[in-house]
Amino acid sequence: MRAVVQRVSKACVRVEGAEIAKIGRGFLVLLGVAQGDGDEDAAWMAGKLAGLRVFEDEAGKMNRSVVDVKGKILAVSQFTLLGDARKGNRPSFQDAAPPAEGERLYLKTAELLRNSVPVQTGRFGAHMEVELINDGPVTILLDSKK
């Protein structure tokens, strides 16, 4: 499972022009599920996202988690994170999980996160417009296999 995590001051997702999810301070998480990922990867990712300390404390050091600052998470499914562009110019997505399993694990990760922090989600499989204001900028890459 791969994630691009962006610390944001706000973010939203629109489908067909209609806003379906919106958060203030927190994380925008673009989440890709790989073939072979399972419930343990979802649990690892949820734990890592809830505990990731990239929010500043009173001394200005990145020492607080999204839970600590009472932030929110907007999780957006993005199978293209599993794209392999090493050969040619058109990425291969053969490492991405099949849609049914990808959706299950994406939703499982969001469900596990809800035990710690408010979570909004995009719409799996839909063409989405994602708007964000990256705070910092702070962007972290996570991979449950690395």
mmCIF file of N, CA and C in Angstrom:
data_model
loop_
_atom_site.group_PDB
_atom_site.id
_atom_site.type_symbol
_atom_site.label_atom_id
_atom_site.label_comp_id
_atom_site.label_asym_id
_atom_site.label_seq_id
_atom_site.Cartn_x
_atom_site.Cartn_y
_atom_site.Cartn_z
ATOM 1 N N MET A 1 0.857 -1.161 0.000
ATOM 2 C CA MET A 1 0.000 0.000 0.000
ATOM 3 C C MET A 1 0.905 1.226 0.000
ATOM 4 N N ARG A 2 0.578 2.158 -0.864
ATOM 5 C CA ARG A 2 1.370 3.385 -0.968
ATOM 6 C C ARG A 2 0.493 4.594 -0.689
ATOM 7 N N ALA A 3 1.111 5.604 -0.094
ATOM 8 C CA ALA A 3 0.371 6.838 0.175
ATOM 9 C C ALA A 3 1.269 8.044 -0.039
ATOM 10 N N VAL A 4 0.683 9.080 -0.599
ATOM 11 C CA VAL A 4 1.272 10.403 -0.631
ATOM 12 C C VAL A 4 0.466 11.194 0.391
ATOM 13 N N VAL A 5 1.157 11.682 1.412
ATOM 14 C CA VAL A 5 0.511 12.376 2.527
ATOM 15 C C VAL A 5 0.915 13.843 2.465
ATOM 16 N N GLN A 6 -0.073 14.712 2.352
ATOM 17 C CA GLN A 6 0.200 16.140 2.303
ATOM 18 C C GLN A 6 -0.463 16.811 3.504
ATOM 19 N N ARG A 7 0.343 17.553 4.259
ATOM 20 C CA ARG A 7 -0.208 18.340 5.352
ATOM 21 C C ARG A 7 -0.903 19.538 4.720
ATOM 22 N N VAL A 8 -2.176 19.723 5.057
ATOM 23 C CA VAL A 8 -2.968 20.769 4.405
ATOM 24 C C VAL A 8 -3.623 21.689 5.428
ATOM 25 N N SER A 9 -3.885 22.907 4.987
ATOM 26 C CA SER A 9 -4.718 23.793 5.790
ATOM 27 C C SER A 9 -6.181 23.609 5.405
ATOM 28 N N LYS A 10 -6.420 23.116 4.174
ATOM 29 C CA LYS A 10 -7.753 22.702 3.749
ATOM 30 C C LYS A 10 -7.653 21.906 2.461
ATOM 31 N N ALA A 11 -8.658 21.072 2.231
ATOM 32 C CA ALA A 11 -8.713 20.262 1.013
ATOM 33 C C ALA A 11 -10.159 19.854 0.751
ATOM 34 N N CYS A 12 -10.466 19.636 -0.519
ATOM 35 C CA CYS A 12 -11.801 19.156 -0.873
ATOM 36 C C CYS A 12 -11.723 18.283 -2.122
ATOM 37 N N VAL A 13 -12.788 17.509 -2.323
ATOM 38 C CA VAL A 13 -12.916 16.640 -3.488
ATOM 39 C C VAL A 13 -14.269 16.909 -4.130
ATOM 40 N N ARG A 14 -14.244 17.029 -5.458
ATOM 41 C CA ARG A 14 -15.479 17.198 -6.218
ATOM 42 C C ARG A 14 -15.608 16.063 -7.232
ATOM 43 N N VAL A 15 -16.837 15.621 -7.431
ATOM 44 C CA VAL A 15 -17.180 14.647 -8.470
ATOM 45 C C VAL A 15 -18.294 15.262 -9.287
ATOM 46 N N GLU A 16 -18.077 15.359 -10.594
ATOM 47 C CA GLU A 16 -19.053 15.961 -11.509
ATOM 48 C C GLU A 16 -19.476 17.352 -11.038
ATOM 49 N N GLY A 17 -18.495 18.118 -10.533
ATOM 50 C CA GLY A 17 -18.739 19.484 -10.110
ATOM 51 C C GLY A 17 -19.321 19.648 -8.717
ATOM 52 N N ALA A 18 -19.730 18.554 -8.080
ATOM 53 C CA ALA A 18 -20.331 18.635 -6.742
ATOM 54 C C ALA A 18 -19.297 18.260 -5.686
ATOM 55 N N GLU A 19 -19.182 19.102 -4.667
ATOM 56 C CA GLU A 19 -18.260 18.817 -3.572
ATOM 57 C C GLU A 19 -18.807 17.654 -2.748
ATOM 58 N N ILE A 20 -17.988 16.595 -2.588
ATOM 59 C CA ILE A 20 -18.443 15.430 -1.838
ATOM 60 C C ILE A 20 -17.711 15.262 -0.509
ATOM 61 N N ALA A 21 -16.585 15.940 -0.343
ATOM 62 C CA ALA A 21 -15.827 15.845 0.905
ATOM 63 C C ALA A 21 -14.982 17.096 1.065
ATOM 64 N N LYS A 22 -14.808 17.500 2.335
ATOM 65 C CA LYS A 22 -14.059 18.726 2.611
ATOM 66 C C LYS A 22 -13.507 18.652 4.026
ATOM 67 N N ILE A 23 -12.243 19.070 4.187
ATOM 68 C CA ILE A 23 -11.646 19.158 5.522
ATOM 69 C C ILE A 23 -10.923 20.482 5.665
ATOM 70 N N GLY A 24 -10.645 20.832 6.920
ATOM 71 C CA GLY A 24 -9.759 21.945 7.234
ATOM 72 C C GLY A 24 -8.377 21.375 7.487
ATOM 73 N N ARG A 25 -7.747 21.790 8.552
ATOM 74 C CA ARG A 25 -6.381 21.367 8.886
ATOM 75 C C ARG A 25 -6.292 19.849 9.040
ATOM 76 N N GLY A 26 -5.258 19.286 8.434
ATOM 77 C CA GLY A 26 -5.055 17.850 8.544
ATOM 78 C C GLY A 26 -4.212 17.304 7.416
ATOM 79 N N PHE A 27 -4.601 16.109 6.953
ATOM 80 C CA PHE A 27 -3.879 15.425 5.879
ATOM 81 C C PHE A 27 -4.797 15.174 4.689
ATOM 82 N N LEU A 28 -4.274 15.420 3.496
ATOM 83 C CA LEU A 28 -4.841 14.852 2.282
ATOM 84 C C LEU A 28 -3.993 13.625 2.008
ATOM 85 N N VAL A 29 -4.642 12.458 1.937
ATOM 86 C CA VAL A 29 -3.926 11.205 1.711
ATOM 87 C C VAL A 29 -4.380 10.617 0.391
ATOM 88 N N LEU A 30 -3.444 10.504 -0.556
ATOM 89 C CA LEU A 30 -3.689 9.800 -1.811
ATOM 90 C C LEU A 30 -3.221 8.370 -1.568
ATOM 91 N N LEU A 31 -4.126 7.397 -1.684
ATOM 92 C CA LEU A 31 -3.843 6.031 -1.259
ATOM 93 C C LEU A 31 -3.982 5.051 -2.415
ATOM 94 N N GLY A 32 -2.923 4.297 -2.659
ATOM 95 C CA GLY A 32 -2.927 3.271 -3.693
ATOM 96 C C GLY A 32 -2.755 1.901 -3.073
ATOM 97 N N VAL A 33 -3.562 0.949 -3.512
ATOM 98 C CA VAL A 33 -3.518 -0.419 -2.994
ATOM 99 C C VAL A 33 -2.887 -1.326 -4.051
ATOM 100 N N ALA A 34 -1.888 -2.089 -3.621
ATOM 101 C CA ALA A 34 -1.151 -2.969 -4.530
ATOM 102 C C ALA A 34 -1.679 -4.399 -4.453
ATOM 103 N N GLN A 35 -1.419 -5.156 -5.513
ATOM 104 C CA GLN A 35 -1.701 -6.589 -5.466
ATOM 105 C C GLN A 35 -0.931 -7.190 -4.302
ATOM 106 N N GLY A 36 -1.577 -8.053 -3.559
ATOM 107 C CA GLY A 36 -0.922 -8.694 -2.429
ATOM 108 C C GLY A 36 -1.088 -7.950 -1.122
ATOM 109 N N ASP A 37 -1.585 -6.711 -1.170
ATOM 110 C CA ASP A 37 -1.857 -5.995 0.077
ATOM 111 C C ASP A 37 -3.037 -6.652 0.778
ATOM 112 N N GLY A 38 -3.034 -6.547 2.112
ATOM 113 C CA GLY A 38 -4.109 -7.142 2.894
ATOM 114 C C GLY A 38 -4.469 -6.286 4.082
ATOM 115 N N ASP A 39 -5.242 -6.863 4.978
ATOM 116 C CA ASP A 39 -5.708 -6.135 6.158
ATOM 117 C C ASP A 39 -4.547 -5.623 7.009
ATOM 118 N N GLU A 40 -3.438 -6.360 7.036
ATOM 119 C CA GLU A 40 -2.281 -5.918 7.823
ATOM 120 C C GLU A 40 -1.673 -4.645 7.251
ATOM 121 N N ASP A 41 -1.718 -4.480 5.928
ATOM 122 C CA ASP A 41 -1.219 -3.253 5.299
ATOM 123 C C ASP A 41 -2.140 -2.079 5.636
ATOM 124 N N ALA A 42 -3.446 -2.326 5.630
ATOM 125 C CA ALA A 42 -4.406 -1.275 5.994
ATOM 126 C C ALA A 42 -4.185 -0.843 7.442
ATOM 127 N N ALA A 43 -3.973 -1.808 8.330
ATOM 128 C CA ALA A 43 -3.738 -1.492 9.743
ATOM 129 C C ALA A 43 -2.435 -0.719 9.914
ATOM 130 N N TRP A 44 -1.382 -1.141 9.212
ATOM 131 C CA TRP A 44 -0.095 -0.438 9.293
ATOM 132 C C TRP A 44 -0.257 1.008 8.818
ATOM 133 N N MET A 45 -0.919 1.171 7.670
ATOM 134 C CA MET A 45 -1.078 2.510 7.092
ATOM 135 C C MET A 45 -1.910 3.397 8.010
ATOM 136 N N ALA A 46 -3.004 2.886 8.545
ATOM 137 C CA ALA A 46 -3.841 3.678 9.446
ATOM 138 C C ALA A 46 -3.047 4.102 10.679
ATOM 139 N N GLY A 47 -2.285 3.177 11.251
ATOM 140 C CA GLY A 47 -1.478 3.504 12.425
ATOM 141 C C GLY A 47 -0.409 4.536 12.125
ATOM 142 N N LYS A 48 0.240 4.382 10.987
ATOM 143 C CA LYS A 48 1.300 5.321 10.599
ATOM 144 C C LYS A 48 0.719 6.710 10.351
ATOM 145 N N LEU A 49 -0.420 6.782 9.656
ATOM 146 C CA LEU A 49 -1.038 8.078 9.371
ATOM 147 C C LEU A 49 -1.494 8.774 10.651
ATOM 148 N N ALA A 50 -2.101 8.033 11.566
ATOM 149 C CA ALA A 50 -2.581 8.625 12.817
ATOM 150 C C ALA A 50 -1.422 9.109 13.687
ATOM 151 N N GLY A 51 -0.291 8.430 13.620
ATOM 152 C CA GLY A 51 0.833 8.767 14.486
ATOM 153 C C GLY A 51 1.914 9.633 13.873
ATOM 154 N N LEU A 52 1.829 9.900 12.570
ATOM 155 C CA LEU A 52 2.867 10.653 11.864
ATOM 156 C C LEU A 52 2.990 12.067 12.432
ATOM 157 N N ARG A 53 4.148 12.377 12.969
ATOM 158 C CA ARG A 53 4.344 13.658 13.664
ATOM 159 C C ARG A 53 4.976 14.693 12.729
ATOM 160 N N VAL A 54 4.123 15.413 12.013
ATOM 161 C CA VAL A 54 4.595 16.452 11.092
ATOM 162 C C VAL A 54 3.911 17.793 11.318
ATOM 163 N N PHE A 55 3.211 17.906 12.443
ATOM 164 C CA PHE A 55 2.614 19.189 12.823
ATOM 165 C C PHE A 55 3.481 19.813 13.903
ATOM 166 N N GLU A 56 3.625 21.128 13.834
ATOM 167 C CA GLU A 56 4.539 21.826 14.740
ATOM 168 C C GLU A 56 3.984 21.951 16.151
ATOM 169 N N ASP A 57 4.895 21.832 17.110
ATOM 170 C CA ASP A 57 4.554 22.095 18.504
ATOM 171 C C ASP A 57 4.823 23.560 18.811
ATOM 172 N N GLU A 58 4.705 23.953 20.076
ATOM 173 C CA GLU A 58 4.894 25.359 20.452
ATOM 174 C C GLU A 58 6.314 25.856 20.216
ATOM 175 N N ALA A 59 7.279 24.926 20.092
ATOM 176 C CA ALA A 59 8.669 25.307 19.814
ATOM 177 C C ALA A 59 8.955 25.350 18.311
ATOM 178 N N GLY A 60 7.936 25.081 17.493
ATOM 179 C CA GLY A 60 8.125 25.125 16.044
ATOM 180 C C GLY A 60 8.709 23.854 15.453
ATOM 181 N N LYS A 61 8.794 22.784 16.248
ATOM 182 C CA LYS A 61 9.336 21.505 15.751
ATOM 183 C C LYS A 61 8.193 20.594 15.333
ATOM 184 N N MET A 62 8.432 19.823 14.275
ATOM 185 C CA MET A 62 7.440 18.843 13.839
ATOM 186 C C MET A 62 7.413 17.722 14.871
ATOM 187 N N ASN A 63 6.473 17.830 15.788
ATOM 188 C CA ASN A 63 6.454 16.910 16.909
ATOM 189 C C ASN A 63 5.040 16.471 17.282
ATOM 190 N N ARG A 64 4.041 16.874 16.497
ATOM 191 C CA ARG A 64 2.660 16.528 16.802
ATOM 192 C C ARG A 64 2.013 15.791 15.639
ATOM 193 N N SER A 65 1.108 14.891 15.995
ATOM 194 C CA SER A 65 0.383 14.108 14.992
ATOM 195 C C SER A 65 -0.932 14.799 14.635
ATOM 196 N N VAL A 66 -1.598 14.296 13.620
ATOM 197 C CA VAL A 66 -2.906 14.811 13.226
ATOM 198 C C VAL A 66 -3.901 14.611 14.366
ATOM 199 N N VAL A 67 -3.733 13.561 15.139
ATOM 200 C CA VAL A 67 -4.583 13.327 16.311
ATOM 201 C C VAL A 67 -4.323 14.401 17.368
ATOM 202 N N ASP A 68 -3.041 14.674 17.629
ATOM 203 C CA ASP A 68 -2.662 15.667 18.637
ATOM 204 C C ASP A 68 -3.240 17.049 18.346
ATOM 205 N N VAL A 69 -3.286 17.429 17.065
ATOM 206 C CA VAL A 69 -3.748 18.775 16.704
ATOM 207 C C VAL A 69 -5.246 18.804 16.382
ATOM 208 N N LYS A 70 -5.907 17.651 16.607
ATOM 209 C CA LYS A 70 -7.340 17.535 16.335
ATOM 210 C C LYS A 70 -7.663 17.871 14.879
ATOM 211 N N GLY A 71 -6.795 17.368 13.995
ATOM 212 C CA GLY A 71 -6.985 17.564 12.566
ATOM 213 C C GLY A 71 -7.912 16.524 11.974
ATOM 214 N N LYS A 72 -8.040 16.565 10.671
ATOM 215 C CA LYS A 72 -8.898 15.631 9.933
ATOM 216 C C LYS A 72 -8.101 15.035 8.783
ATOM 217 N N ILE A 73 -8.630 13.955 8.227
ATOM 218 C CA ILE A 73 -7.998 13.314 7.083
ATOM 219 C C ILE A 73 -8.999 13.220 5.939
ATOM 220 N N LEU A 74 -8.537 13.584 4.753
ATOM 221 C CA LEU A 74 -9.293 13.359 3.523
ATOM 222 C C LEU A 74 -8.538 12.295 2.755
ATOM 223 N N ALA A 75 -9.116 11.105 2.650
ATOM 224 C CA ALA A 75 -8.477 9.974 1.973
ATOM 225 C C ALA A 75 -9.075 9.816 0.577
ATOM 226 N N VAL A 76 -8.200 9.788 -0.423
ATOM 227 C CA VAL A 76 -8.609 9.679 -1.819
ATOM 228 C C VAL A 76 -7.902 8.480 -2.442
ATOM 229 N N SER A 77 -8.682 7.580 -3.008
ATOM 230 C CA SER A 77 -8.113 6.409 -3.673
ATOM 231 C C SER A 77 -7.389 6.845 -4.943
ATOM 232 N N GLN A 78 -6.179 6.294 -5.154
ATOM 233 C CA GLN A 78 -5.418 6.653 -6.342
ATOM 234 C C GLN A 78 -4.554 5.482 -6.786
ATOM 235 N N PHE A 79 -5.123 4.632 -7.652
ATOM 236 C CA PHE A 79 -4.397 3.454 -8.121
ATOM 237 C C PHE A 79 -3.165 3.827 -8.927
ATOM 238 N N THR A 80 -3.106 5.044 -9.470
ATOM 239 C CA THR A 80 -1.960 5.425 -10.296
ATOM 240 C C THR A 80 -0.670 5.512 -9.486
ATOM 241 N N LEU A 81 -0.758 5.509 -8.154
ATOM 242 C CA LEU A 81 0.458 5.472 -7.335
ATOM 243 C C LEU A 81 1.221 4.171 -7.542
ATOM 244 N N LEU A 82 0.555 3.163 -8.093
ATOM 245 C CA LEU A 82 1.201 1.878 -8.355
ATOM 246 C C LEU A 82 1.729 1.796 -9.782
ATOM 247 N N GLY A 83 1.661 2.902 -10.511
ATOM 248 C CA GLY A 83 2.145 2.924 -11.888
ATOM 249 C C GLY A 83 3.646 2.702 -11.969
ATOM 250 N N ASP A 84 4.055 1.943 -12.970
ATOM 251 C CA ASP A 84 5.470 1.667 -13.217
ATOM 252 C C ASP A 84 5.820 2.242 -14.588
ATOM 253 N N ALA A 85 6.641 3.289 -14.598
ATOM 254 C CA ALA A 85 6.998 3.961 -15.846
ATOM 255 C C ALA A 85 8.462 3.749 -16.208
ATOM 256 N N ARG A 86 9.055 2.660 -15.718
ATOM 257 C CA ARG A 86 10.475 2.422 -16.015
ATOM 258 C C ARG A 86 10.710 2.087 -17.477
ATOM 259 N N LYS A 87 9.744 1.452 -18.125
ATOM 260 C CA LYS A 87 9.877 1.116 -19.547
ATOM 261 C C LYS A 87 8.936 2.003 -20.349
ATOM 262 N N GLY A 88 9.438 2.601 -21.387
ATOM 263 C CA GLY A 88 8.604 3.427 -22.254
ATOM 264 C C GLY A 88 8.080 4.658 -21.561
ATOM 265 N N ASN A 89 7.036 5.237 -22.142
ATOM 266 C CA ASN A 89 6.469 6.478 -21.620
ATOM 267 C C ASN A 89 5.054 6.320 -21.083
ATOM 268 N N ARG A 90 4.496 5.135 -21.237
ATOM 269 C CA ARG A 90 3.143 4.895 -20.735
ATOM 270 C C ARG A 90 3.243 3.974 -19.535
ATOM 271 N N PRO A 91 2.799 4.424 -18.363
ATOM 272 C CA PRO A 91 2.922 3.588 -17.166
ATOM 273 C C PRO A 91 2.080 2.320 -17.247
ATOM 274 N N SER A 92 2.580 1.299 -16.617
ATOM 275 C CA SER A 92 1.846 0.047 -16.454
ATOM 276 C C SER A 92 1.245 0.051 -15.054
ATOM 277 N N PHE A 93 0.019 -0.395 -14.946
ATOM 278 C CA PHE A 93 -0.651 -0.434 -13.647
ATOM 279 C C PHE A 93 -0.913 -1.863 -13.189
ATOM 280 N N GLN A 94 -0.113 -2.805 -13.701
ATOM 281 C CA GLN A 94 -0.334 -4.213 -13.382
ATOM 282 C C GLN A 94 -0.094 -4.543 -11.914
ATOM 283 N N ASP A 95 0.615 -3.677 -11.186
ATOM 284 C CA ASP A 95 0.861 -3.928 -9.762
ATOM 285 C C ASP A 95 -0.276 -3.448 -8.869
ATOM 286 N N ALA A 96 -1.234 -2.721 -9.427
ATOM 287 C CA ALA A 96 -2.369 -2.254 -8.635
ATOM 288 C C ALA A 96 -3.305 -3.419 -8.325
ATOM 289 N N ALA A 97 -3.923 -3.364 -7.164
ATOM 290 C CA ALA A 97 -4.883 -4.403 -6.771
ATOM 291 C C ALA A 97 -6.098 -4.361 -7.694
ATOM 292 N N PRO A 98 -6.770 -5.500 -7.877
ATOM 293 C CA PRO A 98 -8.028 -5.480 -8.625
ATOM 294 C C PRO A 98 -9.009 -4.515 -7.947
ATOM 295 N N PRO A 99 -9.901 -3.898 -8.721
ATOM 296 C CA PRO A 99 -10.781 -2.867 -8.163
ATOM 297 C C PRO A 99 -11.530 -3.273 -6.891
ATOM 298 N N ALA A 100 -12.114 -4.440 -6.833
ATOM 299 C CA ALA A 100 -12.898 -4.825 -5.649
ATOM 300 C C ALA A 100 -12.016 -4.884 -4.399
ATOM 301 N N GLU A 101 -10.826 -5.442 -4.522
ATOM 302 C CA GLU A 101 -9.916 -5.535 -3.373
ATOM 303 C C GLU A 101 -9.329 -4.163 -3.044
ATOM 304 N N GLY A 102 -9.035 -3.371 -4.063
ATOM 305 C CA GLY A 102 -8.538 -2.020 -3.830
ATOM 306 C C GLY A 102 -9.546 -1.184 -3.059
ATOM 307 N N GLU A 103 -10.801 -1.263 -3.451
ATOM 308 C CA GLU A 103 -11.838 -0.505 -2.751
ATOM 309 C C GLU A 103 -12.006 -1.001 -1.317
ATOM 310 N N ARG A 104 -12.008 -2.309 -1.121
ATOM 311 C CA ARG A 104 -12.170 -2.861 0.216
ATOM 312 C C ARG A 104 -11.077 -2.367 1.165
ATOM 313 N N LEU A 105 -9.830 -2.418 0.707
ATOM 314 C CA LEU A 105 -8.715 -2.026 1.571
ATOM 315 C C LEU A 105 -8.633 -0.510 1.757
ATOM 316 N N TYR A 106 -9.006 0.237 0.753
ATOM 317 C CA TYR A 106 -9.088 1.698 0.875
ATOM 318 C C TYR A 106 -10.107 2.067 1.953
ATOM 319 N N LEU A 107 -11.289 1.465 1.879
ATOM 320 C CA LEU A 107 -12.334 1.746 2.860
ATOM 321 C C LEU A 107 -11.965 1.207 4.246
ATOM 322 N N LYS A 108 -11.273 0.074 4.291
ATOM 323 C CA LYS A 108 -10.818 -0.492 5.570
ATOM 324 C C LYS A 108 -9.838 0.463 6.248
ATOM 325 N N THR A 109 -8.916 1.033 5.477
ATOM 326 C CA THR A 109 -7.956 1.991 6.031
ATOM 327 C C THR A 109 -8.688 3.204 6.604
ATOM 328 N N ALA A 110 -9.659 3.729 5.864
ATOM 329 C CA ALA A 110 -10.442 4.872 6.350
ATOM 330 C C ALA A 110 -11.202 4.502 7.619
ATOM 331 N N GLU A 111 -11.785 3.307 7.645
ATOM 332 C CA GLU A 111 -12.533 2.846 8.820
ATOM 333 C C GLU A 111 -11.618 2.751 10.049
ATOM 334 N N LEU A 112 -10.433 2.194 9.871
ATOM 335 C CA LEU A 112 -9.483 2.085 10.981
ATOM 336 C C LEU A 112 -9.041 3.462 11.466
ATOM 337 N N LEU A 113 -8.831 4.383 10.560
ATOM 338 C CA LEU A 113 -8.437 5.740 10.933
ATOM 339 C C LEU A 113 -9.513 6.437 11.757
ATOM 340 N N ARG A 114 -10.765 6.126 11.470
ATOM 341 C CA ARG A 114 -11.879 6.777 12.178
ATOM 342 C C ARG A 114 -11.871 6.469 13.672
ATOM 343 N N ASN A 115 -11.112 5.458 14.095
ATOM 344 C CA ASN A 115 -10.963 5.185 15.522
ATOM 345 C C ASN A 115 -10.147 6.274 16.214
ATOM 346 N N SER A 116 -9.388 7.063 15.435
ATOM 347 C CA SER A 116 -8.489 8.070 15.998
ATOM 348 C C SER A 116 -8.784 9.493 15.567
ATOM 349 N N VAL A 117 -9.341 9.669 14.376
ATOM 350 C CA VAL A 117 -9.433 10.998 13.777
ATOM 351 C C VAL A 117 -10.627 11.036 12.808
ATOM 352 N N PRO A 118 -11.289 12.201 12.657
ATOM 353 C CA PRO A 118 -12.360 12.302 11.656
ATOM 354 C C PRO A 118 -11.800 12.111 10.244
ATOM 355 N N VAL A 119 -12.512 11.335 9.434
ATOM 356 C CA VAL A 119 -12.054 11.009 8.081
ATOM 357 C C VAL A 119 -13.177 11.254 7.080
ATOM 358 N N GLN A 120 -12.830 11.922 6.003
ATOM 359 C CA GLN A 120 -13.695 12.065 4.832
ATOM 360 C C GLN A 120 -13.039 11.251 3.722
ATOM 361 N N THR A 121 -13.838 10.817 2.748
ATOM 362 C CA THR A 121 -13.269 10.044 1.636
ATOM 363 C C THR A 121 -13.753 10.600 0.307
ATOM 364 N N GLY A 122 -12.960 10.292 -0.712
ATOM 365 C CA GLY A 122 -13.382 10.547 -2.078
ATOM 366 C C GLY A 122 -14.331 9.432 -2.492
ATOM 367 N N ARG A 123 -14.571 9.287 -3.788
ATOM 368 C CA ARG A 123 -15.452 8.236 -4.298
ATOM 369 C C ARG A 123 -14.607 7.280 -5.136
ATOM 370 N N PHE A 124 -14.486 6.053 -4.675
ATOM 371 C CA PHE A 124 -13.652 5.064 -5.335
ATOM 372 C C PHE A 124 -14.092 4.897 -6.794
ATOM 373 N N GLY A 125 -13.124 4.922 -7.696
ATOM 374 C CA GLY A 125 -13.378 4.681 -9.112
ATOM 375 C C GLY A 125 -13.920 5.869 -9.886
ATOM 376 N N ALA A 126 -14.248 6.953 -9.204
ATOM 377 C CA ALA A 126 -14.802 8.123 -9.882
ATOM 378 C C ALA A 126 -13.678 9.028 -10.373
ATOM 379 N N HIS A 127 -13.981 9.819 -11.383
ATOM 380 C CA HIS A 127 -13.072 10.876 -11.799
ATOM 381 C C HIS A 127 -13.280 12.025 -10.821
ATOM 382 N N MET A 128 -12.237 12.374 -10.076
ATOM 383 C CA MET A 128 -12.357 13.371 -9.016
ATOM 384 C C MET A 128 -11.476 14.577 -9.306
ATOM 385 N N GLU A 129 -11.918 15.715 -8.822
ATOM 386 C CA GLU A 129 -11.101 16.920 -8.786
ATOM 387 C C GLU A 129 -10.725 17.127 -7.329
ATOM 388 N N VAL A 130 -9.434 17.194 -7.063
ATOM 389 C CA VAL A 130 -8.938 17.362 -5.698
ATOM 390 C C VAL A 130 -8.287 18.727 -5.607
ATOM 391 N N GLU A 131 -8.729 19.498 -4.638
ATOM 392 C CA GLU A 131 -8.177 20.835 -4.421
ATOM 393 C C GLU A 131 -7.610 20.874 -3.010
ATOM 394 N N LEU A 132 -6.415 21.471 -2.866
ATOM 395 C CA LEU A 132 -5.800 21.525 -1.556
ATOM 396 C C LEU A 132 -4.911 22.733 -1.427
ATOM 397 N N ILE A 133 -4.683 23.108 -0.196
ATOM 398 C CA ILE A 133 -3.638 24.078 0.130
ATOM 399 C C ILE A 133 -2.659 23.325 1.007
ATOM 400 N N ASN A 134 -1.488 23.023 0.420
ATOM 401 C CA ASN A 134 -0.448 22.290 1.132
ATOM 402 C C ASN A 134 0.181 23.240 2.127
ATOM 403 N N ASP A 135 0.240 22.820 3.375
ATOM 404 C CA ASP A 135 0.753 23.643 4.464
ATOM 405 C C ASP A 135 2.210 23.301 4.713
ATOM 406 N N GLY A 136 3.103 24.184 4.345
ATOM 407 C CA GLY A 136 4.532 23.969 4.582
ATOM 408 C C GLY A 136 5.395 24.393 3.406
ATOM 409 N N PRO A 137 5.412 23.696 2.333
ATOM 410 C CA PRO A 137 4.719 22.447 2.056
ATOM 411 C C PRO A 137 5.346 21.267 2.804
ATOM 412 N N VAL A 138 4.492 20.363 3.212
ATOM 413 C CA VAL A 138 4.939 19.110 3.826
ATOM 414 C C VAL A 138 4.286 17.983 3.047
ATOM 415 N N THR A 139 5.102 17.124 2.445
ATOM 416 C CA THR A 139 4.636 15.968 1.699
ATOM 417 C C THR A 139 5.503 14.776 2.064
ATOM 418 N N ILE A 140 4.850 13.674 2.472
ATOM 419 C CA ILE A 140 5.549 12.470 2.906
ATOM 420 C C ILE A 140 5.073 11.294 2.065
ATOM 421 N N LEU A 141 5.992 10.416 1.674
ATOM 422 C CA LEU A 141 5.651 9.189 0.965
ATOM 423 C C LEU A 141 5.715 8.030 1.947
ATOM 424 N N LEU A 142 4.662 7.194 1.941
ATOM 425 C CA LEU A 142 4.634 6.011 2.794
ATOM 426 C C LEU A 142 4.410 4.772 1.938
ATOM 427 N N ASP A 143 5.014 3.673 2.314
ATOM 428 C CA ASP A 143 4.821 2.399 1.622
ATOM 429 C C ASP A 143 4.835 1.294 2.673
ATOM 430 N N SER A 144 3.761 0.545 2.761
ATOM 431 C CA SER A 144 3.661 -0.488 3.791
ATOM 432 C C SER A 144 4.635 -1.641 3.582
ATOM 433 N N LYS A 145 5.237 -1.735 2.410
ATOM 434 C CA LYS A 145 6.193 -2.814 2.127
ATOM 435 C C LYS A 145 7.643 -2.380 2.313
ATOM 436 N N LYS A 146 7.886 -1.098 2.558
ATOM 437 C CA LYS A 146 9.266 -0.605 2.690
ATOM 438 C C LYS A 146 9.547 -0.121 4.079
#
